[in-house]
Structures are given as structure tokens and as C-alpha cells.
Coordinates of C-alpha atoms in Angstrom, one line a residue:
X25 CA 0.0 0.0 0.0
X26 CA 3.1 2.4 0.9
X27 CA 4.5 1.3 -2.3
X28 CA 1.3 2.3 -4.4
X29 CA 1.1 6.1 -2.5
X30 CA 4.4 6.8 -3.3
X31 CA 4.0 5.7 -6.8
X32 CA 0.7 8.2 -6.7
X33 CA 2.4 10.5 -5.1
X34 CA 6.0 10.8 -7.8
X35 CA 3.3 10.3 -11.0
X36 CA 1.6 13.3 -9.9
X37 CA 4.9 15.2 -9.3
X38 CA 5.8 13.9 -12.4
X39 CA 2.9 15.4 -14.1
X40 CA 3.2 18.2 -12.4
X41 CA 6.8 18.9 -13.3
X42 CA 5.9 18.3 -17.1
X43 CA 2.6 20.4 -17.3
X44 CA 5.4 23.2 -15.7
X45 CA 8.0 23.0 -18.0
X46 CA 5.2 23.0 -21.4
X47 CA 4.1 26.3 -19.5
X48 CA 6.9 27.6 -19.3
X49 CA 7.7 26.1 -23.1
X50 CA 4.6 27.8 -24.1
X51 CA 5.4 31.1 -22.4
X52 CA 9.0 30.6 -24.2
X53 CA 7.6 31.0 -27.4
X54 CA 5.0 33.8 -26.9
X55 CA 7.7 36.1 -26.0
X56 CA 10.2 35.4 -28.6
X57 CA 7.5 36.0 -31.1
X58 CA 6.0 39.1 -29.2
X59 CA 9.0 41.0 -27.8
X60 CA 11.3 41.1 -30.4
X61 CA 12.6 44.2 -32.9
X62 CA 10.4 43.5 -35.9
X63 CA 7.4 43.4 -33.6
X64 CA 7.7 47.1 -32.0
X65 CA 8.5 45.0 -28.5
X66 CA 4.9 43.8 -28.2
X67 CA 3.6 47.1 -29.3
X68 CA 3.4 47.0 -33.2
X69 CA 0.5 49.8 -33.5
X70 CA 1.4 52.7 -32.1
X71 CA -0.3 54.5 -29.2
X72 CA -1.9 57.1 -31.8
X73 CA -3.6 54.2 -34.2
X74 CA -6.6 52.4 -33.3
X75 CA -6.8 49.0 -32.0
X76 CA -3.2 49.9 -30.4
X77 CA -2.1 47.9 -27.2
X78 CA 0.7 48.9 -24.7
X79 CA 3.6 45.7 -25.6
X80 CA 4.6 46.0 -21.6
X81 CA 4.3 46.8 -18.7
X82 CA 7.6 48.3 -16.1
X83 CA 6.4 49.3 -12.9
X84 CA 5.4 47.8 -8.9
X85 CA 1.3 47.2 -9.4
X86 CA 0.6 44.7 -11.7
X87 CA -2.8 44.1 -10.0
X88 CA -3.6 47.6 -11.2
X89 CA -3.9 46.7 -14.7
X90 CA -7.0 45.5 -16.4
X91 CA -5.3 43.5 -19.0
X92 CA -1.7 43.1 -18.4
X93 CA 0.6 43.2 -21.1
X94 CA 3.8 41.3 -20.1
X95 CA 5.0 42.3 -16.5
X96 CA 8.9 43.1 -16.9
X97 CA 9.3 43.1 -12.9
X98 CA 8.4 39.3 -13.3
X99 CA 11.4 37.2 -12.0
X100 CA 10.0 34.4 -14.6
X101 CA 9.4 36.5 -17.7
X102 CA 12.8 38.4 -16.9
X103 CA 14.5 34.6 -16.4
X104 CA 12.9 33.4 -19.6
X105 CA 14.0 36.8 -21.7
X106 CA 17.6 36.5 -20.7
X107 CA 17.8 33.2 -22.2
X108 CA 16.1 34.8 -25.7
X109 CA 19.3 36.7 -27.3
X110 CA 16.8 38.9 -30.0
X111 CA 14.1 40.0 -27.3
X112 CA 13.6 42.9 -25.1
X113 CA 15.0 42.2 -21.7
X114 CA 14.1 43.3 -18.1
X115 CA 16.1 46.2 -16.8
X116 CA 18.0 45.9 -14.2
X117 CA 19.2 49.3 -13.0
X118 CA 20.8 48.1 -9.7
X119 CA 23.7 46.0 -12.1
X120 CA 23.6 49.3 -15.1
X121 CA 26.9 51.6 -14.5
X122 CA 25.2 55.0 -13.1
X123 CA 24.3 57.1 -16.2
X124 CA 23.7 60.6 -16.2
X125 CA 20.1 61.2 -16.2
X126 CA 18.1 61.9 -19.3
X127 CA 18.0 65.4 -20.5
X128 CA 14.4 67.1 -20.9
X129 CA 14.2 68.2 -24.4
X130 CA 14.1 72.0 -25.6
X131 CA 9.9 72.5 -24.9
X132 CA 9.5 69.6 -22.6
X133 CA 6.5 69.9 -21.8
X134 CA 3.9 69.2 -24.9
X135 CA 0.4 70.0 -25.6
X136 CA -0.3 66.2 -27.0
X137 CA 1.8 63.1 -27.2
X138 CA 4.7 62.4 -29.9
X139 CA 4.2 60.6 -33.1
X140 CA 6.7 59.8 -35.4
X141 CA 8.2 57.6 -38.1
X142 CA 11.1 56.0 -36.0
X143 CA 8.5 54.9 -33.1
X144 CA 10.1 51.7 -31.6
X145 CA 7.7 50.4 -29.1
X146 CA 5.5 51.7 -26.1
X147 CA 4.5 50.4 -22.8
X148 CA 3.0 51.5 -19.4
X149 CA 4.6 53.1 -16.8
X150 CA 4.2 54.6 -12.9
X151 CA 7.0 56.8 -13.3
X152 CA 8.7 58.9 -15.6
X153 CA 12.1 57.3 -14.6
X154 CA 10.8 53.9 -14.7
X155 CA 10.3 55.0 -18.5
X156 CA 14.0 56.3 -18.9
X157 CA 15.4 53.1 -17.3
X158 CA 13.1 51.4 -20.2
X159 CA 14.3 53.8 -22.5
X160 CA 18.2 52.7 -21.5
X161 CA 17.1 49.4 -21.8
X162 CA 16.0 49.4 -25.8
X163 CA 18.1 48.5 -28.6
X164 CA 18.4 52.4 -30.5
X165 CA 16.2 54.3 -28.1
X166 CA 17.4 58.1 -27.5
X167 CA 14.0 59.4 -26.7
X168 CA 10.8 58.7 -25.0
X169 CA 7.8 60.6 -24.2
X170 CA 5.7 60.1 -21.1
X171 CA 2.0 61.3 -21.1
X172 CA -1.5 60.0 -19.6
X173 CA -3.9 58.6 -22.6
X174 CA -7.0 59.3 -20.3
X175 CA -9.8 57.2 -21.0
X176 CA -7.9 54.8 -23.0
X177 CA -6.0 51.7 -22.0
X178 CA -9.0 50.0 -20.3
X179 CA -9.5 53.1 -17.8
X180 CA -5.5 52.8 -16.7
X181 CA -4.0 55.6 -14.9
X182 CA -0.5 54.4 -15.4
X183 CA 1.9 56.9 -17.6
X184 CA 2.4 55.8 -21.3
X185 CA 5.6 55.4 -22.2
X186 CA 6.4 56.0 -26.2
X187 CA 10.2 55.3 -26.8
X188 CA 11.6 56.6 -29.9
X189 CA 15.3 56.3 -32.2
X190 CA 15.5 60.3 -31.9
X191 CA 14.9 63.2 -30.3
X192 CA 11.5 64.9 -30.8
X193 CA 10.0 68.7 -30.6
X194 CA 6.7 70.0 -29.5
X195 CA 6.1 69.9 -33.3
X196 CA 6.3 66.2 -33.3
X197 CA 3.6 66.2 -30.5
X198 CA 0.2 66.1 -32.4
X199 CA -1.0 63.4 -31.3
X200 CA -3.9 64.8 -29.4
X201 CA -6.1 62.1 -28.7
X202 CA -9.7 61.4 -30.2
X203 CA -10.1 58.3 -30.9
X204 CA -13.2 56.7 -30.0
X205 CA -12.7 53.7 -27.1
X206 CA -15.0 50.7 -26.5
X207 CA -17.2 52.5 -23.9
X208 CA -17.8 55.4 -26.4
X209 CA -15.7 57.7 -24.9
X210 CA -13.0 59.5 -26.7
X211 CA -9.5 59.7 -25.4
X212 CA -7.0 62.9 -24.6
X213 CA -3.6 63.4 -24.0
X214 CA -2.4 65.4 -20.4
X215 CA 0.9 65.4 -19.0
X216 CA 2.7 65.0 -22.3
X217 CA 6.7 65.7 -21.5
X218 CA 9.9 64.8 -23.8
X219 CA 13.0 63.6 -23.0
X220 CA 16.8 62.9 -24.7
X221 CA 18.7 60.3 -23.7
X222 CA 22.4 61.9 -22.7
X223 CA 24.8 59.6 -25.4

């Protein structure tokens, strides 16, 4: 009988252990083909299209979030990107060299949001320097804009975060809002600011 409970007991470790690892082989694959280059990091419409989705999410309140994009404060996802060499990977500003910090750019604070040609991804946010760790983080990124999309993104209050190749002026910043959300509503840009990366 003690022989039979610990057969029970390993075959349901064993399953266990197997239905584990195709999680985690599943969750492999999603993000290698999500947050690569090519795919904008998760993000391939930008935040001024329709239909756009934030690619990620870098901030302490997951719970927060209605639908949550991939958490890169997730010791798993962050485990599983390091081992992906063409993904985005979790920052880690503890082991980063200190870096000067980001330089606000000539009219930082915009109107409406950026929108430009050499968009590389966007995400959500709780802070502006969470977004310029991000920022640091990205393959090419020298700018990023930070800005609330009120009533969009499912009724978050977390701070977009629109990283860019180059540097951008309140004349790139027409992205205004108005585009019509599930619930009817219409969205609008506040809080809009601009910021170089120091190279």
C-alpha cells in the first residue's frame, strides 16, 4: 500500500513537473514571437492608431492593470527573456553603470503626445524614470515621451511610455487624442513631456 502512495504521489509530481515546464515552453515561445525588434517590443501599433495595445508593462502594481501586457518586474518573464538573445530584456538598474540622467528636451513639456516615423515600441509606466530606465534598456532608443492617454487603455491611470530612435519637438507632438474607445468615450492626451537620452 506504501509502495502504491508513493507511486501516486511521484506520478503526480511527475505530471506536475511536465505540465510546468510546457508552461513555461509555451510562455517561451509567446515572447520570442511578441517581444522582439520587428514586432515594436509587443507594441506594433502605435499608441496614436486604433486598435493599439501597450507591448509591456515596467512598474510595482501589476494588480492595477485591467489587461496586463507582459510584467517586466516578473522574475519568470525576466528569467525566460535573458535566455532569448533577439528579445527585449528586463532592466536591471541596480547592475547598469550609473548614467547621467536623461536630459528634458528644448519645450518639454507638450500640448499632446509624440508621433513619429522612427516609433520603436511603447508600454505602461508609474513613473517617468521607470520609462527612462526602459528607455536605456531598448536596442536604438534616444527618446521617450511620457503622457496620460486618459480614457484609454482599459481606464488605466498608469503613464504611457512612447520610446523613440531620436529626439523629438513640440512639433512632433500632435497626437492629441480622439479616438473613440470601447465605452464610447474618446480619449485625450495630459501630462505630455519629452526627454533625450544623454549619449
Amino acid at each position: 500500500m506504501r509502495f502504491f502512495t508513493v507511486l501516486t504521489t511521484l506520478a503526480a509530481v511527475s505530471v506536475a513537473s511536465a505540465s510546468t515546464a510546457a508552461s513555461t515552453a509555451t510562455l517561451t515561445l509567446e515572447l520570442s514571437a511578441t517581444l522582439n525588434e520587428e514586432n515594436c517590443y509587443g507594441a506594433p501599433t502605435p499608441p496614436w492608431e486604433a486598435g493599439c495595445k501597450p507591448g509591456w508593462y515596467y512598474g510595482d502594481f501589476p494588480n492595477t492593470l485591467e489587461n496586463v501586457c507582459v510584467w517586466l518586474k516578473d522574475s519568470l518573464i525576466c528569467e525566460l527573456l535573458d535566455l532569448l538573445p533577439l528579445c527585449m530584456h528586463c532592466p536591471n538598474p541596480v547592475q547598469e553603470p550609473p548614467k547621467e540622467p536623461s536630459k528634458p528636451c528644448k519645450g518639454t513639456n507638450y500640448k499632446c503626445a509624440v508621433q513619429a516615423d522612427d516609433y520603436l515600441t511603447y508600454g505602461l509606466v508609474d513613473t517617468i524614470k521607470d520609462c527612462d530606465t526602459m528607455c536605456k534598456g531598448v536596442k536604438g532608443c534616444g527618446f521617450y515621451n511620457t503622457y496620460h492617454d486618459n480614457n484609454a487603455k482599459d481606464g488605466s491611470t498608469k503613464l504611457t511610455c512612447a520610446l523613440f530612435k531620436y529626439c523629438h519637438g513640440s512639433k512632433d507632438a500632435d497626437n492629441c487624442g480622439g479616438q473613440t474607445q470601447k465605452n464610447g468615450s474618446q480619449n485625450y492626451i495630459t501630462e505630455s513631456q519629452g526627454f533625450c537620452l544623454n549619449k
